[in-house]
Amino acid sequence: MKLVKPKAILFDWDNTLVSTWPIIHKALNETFKEMGKEVWSFEETKEKVSHSARDNFPKIFGEKSEEAIVIYRKHYRTFSETSEYDTLEGVLELLNYLREQGIYLAVVSNKLGEILRPEVERIGLHEYFIKVVGSFDALRDKPFPDPAFLALEGSNIHPGDHVWFIGDTFADIECAHNAGFKAVLIGEYNSKLMPREPHLVINNHKELLDLIKSCENN
């Protein structure tokens, strides 16, 4: 049975559209050093970073979490402003097609909104998205549905299978389920990291583009 073409697609940002793991890892480890904690390996960073700093840092730094967030933001901004970003292969072709089809597009990230939006603009992808929602923009961050609902606000598009949420982490898949959207994982599914299964699993953006092209019109 063919899928129905989505009316809206919400994308995670980091490592769903743009490769940012190296910057996240460097900024996090600089924060650990300043806070007197052991640094993480690159693999540990990829395994443990899915929630926002607002939700994750209190577990790591306890009562010093707010101080740690300020330090992390400082380092992330420094690395972000001096680094070259690569959009993942096939992203531009995908976004151009989706825009041509009139599909509502937005970004929903757990990166702080005031860092996220300049980053999206600096890379030149801001023109594709109606909204760019980051951490602290909504009452709660992913995996709660609040930022996803905020991304659709004013669009007259309501939750359902016609809204796809595409991401690479537990928080994205949980957010999609919690919001009543179609949860689409880009990458490898790991049941230990994602208790709730995604509705769709795709390997890359070329595969996603082909899938959407094969969908039936609403």
Short mmCIF file of C-alpha atoms in Angstrom, two decimals:
data_model
loop_
_atom_site.label_atom_id
_atom_site.label_comp_id
_atom_site.label_asym_id
_atom_site.label_seq_id
_atom_site.Cartn_x
_atom_site.Cartn_y
_atom_site.Cartn_z
CA MET A 1 0.00 0.00 0.00
CA LYS A 2 1.46 3.35 -1.06
CA LEU A 3 2.11 6.15 1.38
CA VAL A 4 0.25 9.44 1.05
CA LYS A 5 2.47 12.42 0.27
CA PRO A 6 3.05 14.48 3.44
CA LYS A 7 1.54 17.94 3.85
CA ALA A 8 4.29 18.96 6.26
CA ILE A 9 7.78 17.72 7.12
CA LEU A 10 9.61 18.71 10.28
CA PHE A 11 13.34 18.08 10.32
CA ASP A 12 15.75 17.73 13.18
CA TRP A 13 18.84 19.85 12.47
CA ASP A 14 22.07 18.42 13.87
CA ASN A 15 23.28 15.43 11.88
CA THR A 16 19.93 15.12 10.13
CA LEU A 17 20.49 17.97 7.68
CA VAL A 18 23.95 19.23 8.64
CA SER A 19 27.04 17.47 10.00
CA THR A 20 27.70 19.06 13.40
CA TRP A 21 28.85 16.18 15.63
CA PRO A 22 32.50 17.38 15.66
CA ILE A 23 31.48 20.84 16.88
CA ILE A 24 29.08 19.49 19.51
CA HIS A 25 31.78 17.10 20.74
CA LYS A 26 34.47 19.79 21.00
CA ALA A 27 32.19 22.28 22.77
CA LEU A 28 30.95 19.64 25.20
CA ASN A 29 34.43 18.47 26.12
CA GLU A 30 35.67 22.02 26.63
CA THR A 31 32.74 22.46 29.00
CA PHE A 32 33.67 19.26 30.85
CA LYS A 33 37.25 20.48 31.24
CA GLU A 34 36.17 23.83 32.69
CA MET A 35 33.76 22.09 35.03
CA GLY A 36 36.37 19.56 36.21
CA LYS A 37 34.75 16.49 34.65
CA GLU A 38 36.09 13.65 32.53
CA VAL A 39 35.76 14.24 28.80
CA TRP A 40 33.72 11.94 26.56
CA SER A 41 34.86 9.99 23.56
CA PHE A 42 33.31 10.90 20.22
CA GLU A 43 31.17 7.75 20.36
CA GLU A 44 29.95 8.61 23.87
CA THR A 45 28.89 12.03 22.66
CA LYS A 46 26.89 10.51 19.81
CA GLU A 47 25.23 8.02 22.18
CA LYS A 48 24.42 10.43 25.00
CA VAL A 49 23.46 13.66 23.25
CA SER A 50 19.85 13.67 22.12
CA HIS A 51 18.06 15.68 24.80
CA SER A 52 18.55 19.43 25.02
CA ALA A 53 21.12 20.95 27.37
CA ARG A 54 18.16 22.26 29.39
CA ASP A 55 17.13 18.66 30.10
CA ASN A 56 20.51 16.89 29.98
CA PHE A 57 22.84 19.21 31.89
CA PRO A 58 21.08 18.97 35.28
CA LYS A 59 21.70 15.21 35.15
CA ILE A 60 25.39 15.75 34.37
CA PHE A 61 26.26 18.86 36.37
CA GLY A 62 23.60 18.93 39.08
CA GLU A 63 23.20 22.32 40.73
CA LYS A 64 25.91 23.76 38.48
CA SER A 65 23.93 23.04 35.32
CA GLU A 66 23.13 26.68 34.54
CA GLU A 67 26.81 27.60 34.79
CA ALA A 68 27.68 24.69 32.51
CA ILE A 69 25.06 25.75 29.93
CA VAL A 70 26.60 29.25 29.75
CA ILE A 71 30.07 27.72 29.23
CA TYR A 72 28.81 25.31 26.60
CA ARG A 73 27.06 28.08 24.66
CA LYS A 74 30.27 30.13 24.69
CA HIS A 75 32.35 27.30 23.27
CA TYR A 76 29.71 26.20 20.77
CA ARG A 77 29.37 29.72 19.37
CA THR A 78 33.14 30.01 19.00
CA PHE A 79 33.47 26.70 17.17
CA SER A 80 30.32 27.29 15.14
CA GLU A 81 31.40 30.69 13.86
CA THR A 82 34.85 29.46 12.82
CA SER A 83 33.91 26.10 11.29
CA GLU A 84 32.87 25.06 7.82
CA TYR A 85 29.60 23.13 7.75
CA ASP A 86 28.67 20.42 5.33
CA THR A 87 25.06 19.70 4.51
CA LEU A 88 24.61 15.95 4.34
CA GLU A 89 24.64 14.40 0.89
CA GLY A 90 21.37 14.82 -0.98
CA VAL A 91 19.90 17.44 1.39
CA LEU A 92 19.75 20.32 -1.10
CA GLU A 93 18.15 18.20 -3.81
CA LEU A 94 15.59 16.96 -1.28
CA LEU A 95 14.75 20.42 0.07
CA ASN A 96 14.41 21.89 -3.42
CA TYR A 97 11.96 19.15 -4.42
CA LEU A 98 9.90 19.52 -1.23
CA ARG A 99 9.67 23.27 -1.70
CA GLU A 100 8.59 22.84 -5.32
CA GLN A 101 5.84 20.48 -4.11
CA GLY A 102 4.54 23.11 -1.70
CA ILE A 103 5.16 20.93 1.36
CA TYR A 104 5.31 22.87 4.62
CA LEU A 105 8.86 22.66 5.99
CA ALA A 106 10.24 23.46 9.43
CA VAL A 107 13.20 22.66 11.68
CA VAL A 108 12.69 21.40 15.23
CA SER A 109 15.94 21.10 17.16
CA ASN A 110 17.12 20.77 20.75
CA LYS A 111 19.85 23.30 20.00
CA LEU A 112 19.30 26.65 21.70
CA GLY A 113 17.12 28.75 19.40
CA GLU A 114 19.37 31.82 19.52
CA ILE A 115 22.28 29.68 18.29
CA LEU A 116 20.25 27.54 15.89
CA ARG A 117 18.66 30.27 13.78
CA PRO A 118 21.90 32.15 12.95
CA GLU A 119 23.49 28.79 12.13
CA VAL A 120 20.69 27.86 9.72
CA GLU A 121 20.99 31.28 8.08
CA ARG A 122 24.81 31.17 7.90
CA ILE A 123 24.64 27.85 6.04
CA GLY A 124 22.02 29.31 3.68
CA LEU A 125 19.18 26.89 4.42
CA HIS A 126 16.85 29.39 6.14
CA GLU A 127 15.02 30.12 2.88
CA TYR A 128 13.57 26.60 2.83
CA PHE A 129 11.86 26.69 6.23
CA ILE A 130 8.70 28.41 7.41
CA LYS A 131 9.81 28.06 11.03
CA VAL A 132 13.02 27.17 12.85
CA VAL A 133 12.28 26.07 16.43
CA GLY A 134 15.00 25.48 18.99
CA SER A 135 15.43 24.76 22.68
CA PHE A 136 13.64 27.20 25.02
CA ASP A 137 11.33 28.38 22.21
CA ALA A 138 8.56 26.13 23.52
CA LEU A 139 7.62 25.30 27.10
CA ARG A 140 9.43 21.95 26.82
CA ASP A 141 11.98 20.52 24.40
CA LYS A 142 12.03 17.22 22.47
CA PRO A 143 11.08 14.46 23.18
CA PHE A 144 8.00 16.38 24.38
CA PRO A 145 5.70 17.40 21.50
CA ASP A 146 5.62 21.12 22.38
CA PRO A 147 8.25 22.35 19.87
CA ALA A 148 6.72 20.23 17.10
CA PHE A 149 3.31 21.78 17.71
CA LEU A 150 4.93 25.23 17.76
CA ALA A 151 6.51 24.54 14.38
CA LEU A 152 3.04 23.95 12.87
CA GLU A 153 1.39 26.89 14.60
CA GLY A 154 -0.46 29.08 12.12
CA SER A 155 -0.19 26.56 9.27
CA ASN A 156 -3.72 25.09 9.59
CA ILE A 157 -2.06 21.66 9.43
CA HIS A 158 -3.12 19.37 12.24
CA PRO A 159 -1.32 16.33 13.69
CA GLY A 160 -1.61 13.07 11.79
CA ASP A 161 0.22 10.75 9.41
CA HIS A 162 0.37 13.55 6.85
CA VAL A 163 2.99 15.26 9.07
CA TRP A 164 6.38 13.58 8.98
CA PHE A 165 9.05 14.17 11.60
CA ILE A 166 12.52 13.22 10.36
CA GLY A 167 15.47 12.83 12.72
CA ASP A 168 18.36 10.66 13.80
CA THR A 169 17.95 10.27 17.57
CA PHE A 170 15.68 8.91 20.29
CA ALA A 171 14.37 12.40 21.03
CA ASP A 172 13.18 12.87 17.45
CA ILE A 173 11.34 9.56 17.24
CA GLU A 174 9.74 10.05 20.67
CA CYS A 175 8.71 13.60 19.78
CA ALA A 176 7.06 12.37 16.59
CA HIS A 177 5.11 9.67 18.45
CA ASN A 178 4.13 12.06 21.22
CA ALA A 179 2.86 14.60 18.70
CA GLY A 180 0.93 12.06 16.64
CA PHE A 181 3.16 12.45 13.56
CA LYS A 182 4.80 9.87 11.33
CA ALA A 183 8.19 9.10 12.90
CA VAL A 184 10.90 8.79 10.25
CA LEU A 185 14.39 7.73 11.32
CA ILE A 186 17.31 8.55 9.08
CA GLY A 187 20.07 6.10 9.88
CA GLU A 188 20.27 2.77 11.65
CA TYR A 189 17.54 1.72 14.09
CA ASN A 190 18.78 0.57 17.49
CA SER A 191 16.03 -0.79 19.75
CA LYS A 192 18.17 -0.21 22.86
CA LEU A 193 18.40 3.51 22.13
CA MET A 194 14.84 3.86 20.77
CA PRO A 195 12.23 1.92 22.75
CA ARG A 196 9.47 3.01 20.36
CA GLU A 197 9.98 2.01 16.76
CA PRO A 198 9.95 4.60 13.99
CA HIS A 199 7.23 4.22 11.40
CA LEU A 200 9.81 4.44 8.62
CA VAL A 201 13.57 3.90 8.53
CA ILE A 202 15.60 5.36 5.69
CA ASN A 203 19.34 5.23 5.07
CA ASN A 204 19.95 8.60 3.44
CA HIS A 205 18.34 11.64 1.84
CA LYS A 206 18.38 10.19 -1.68
CA GLU A 207 16.31 7.28 -0.41
CA LEU A 208 13.96 9.70 1.34
CA LEU A 209 13.53 11.75 -1.84
CA ASP A 210 12.70 8.65 -3.87
CA LEU A 211 10.22 7.56 -1.20
CA ILE A 212 8.40 10.89 -1.21
CA LYS A 213 8.30 10.96 -5.01
CA SER A 214 6.61 7.56 -4.93
CA CYS A 215 3.89 8.73 -2.52
CA GLU A 216 0.33 9.19 -3.70
CA ASN A 217 -1.08 12.71 -3.73
CA ASN A 218 -3.55 13.63 -1.01
#
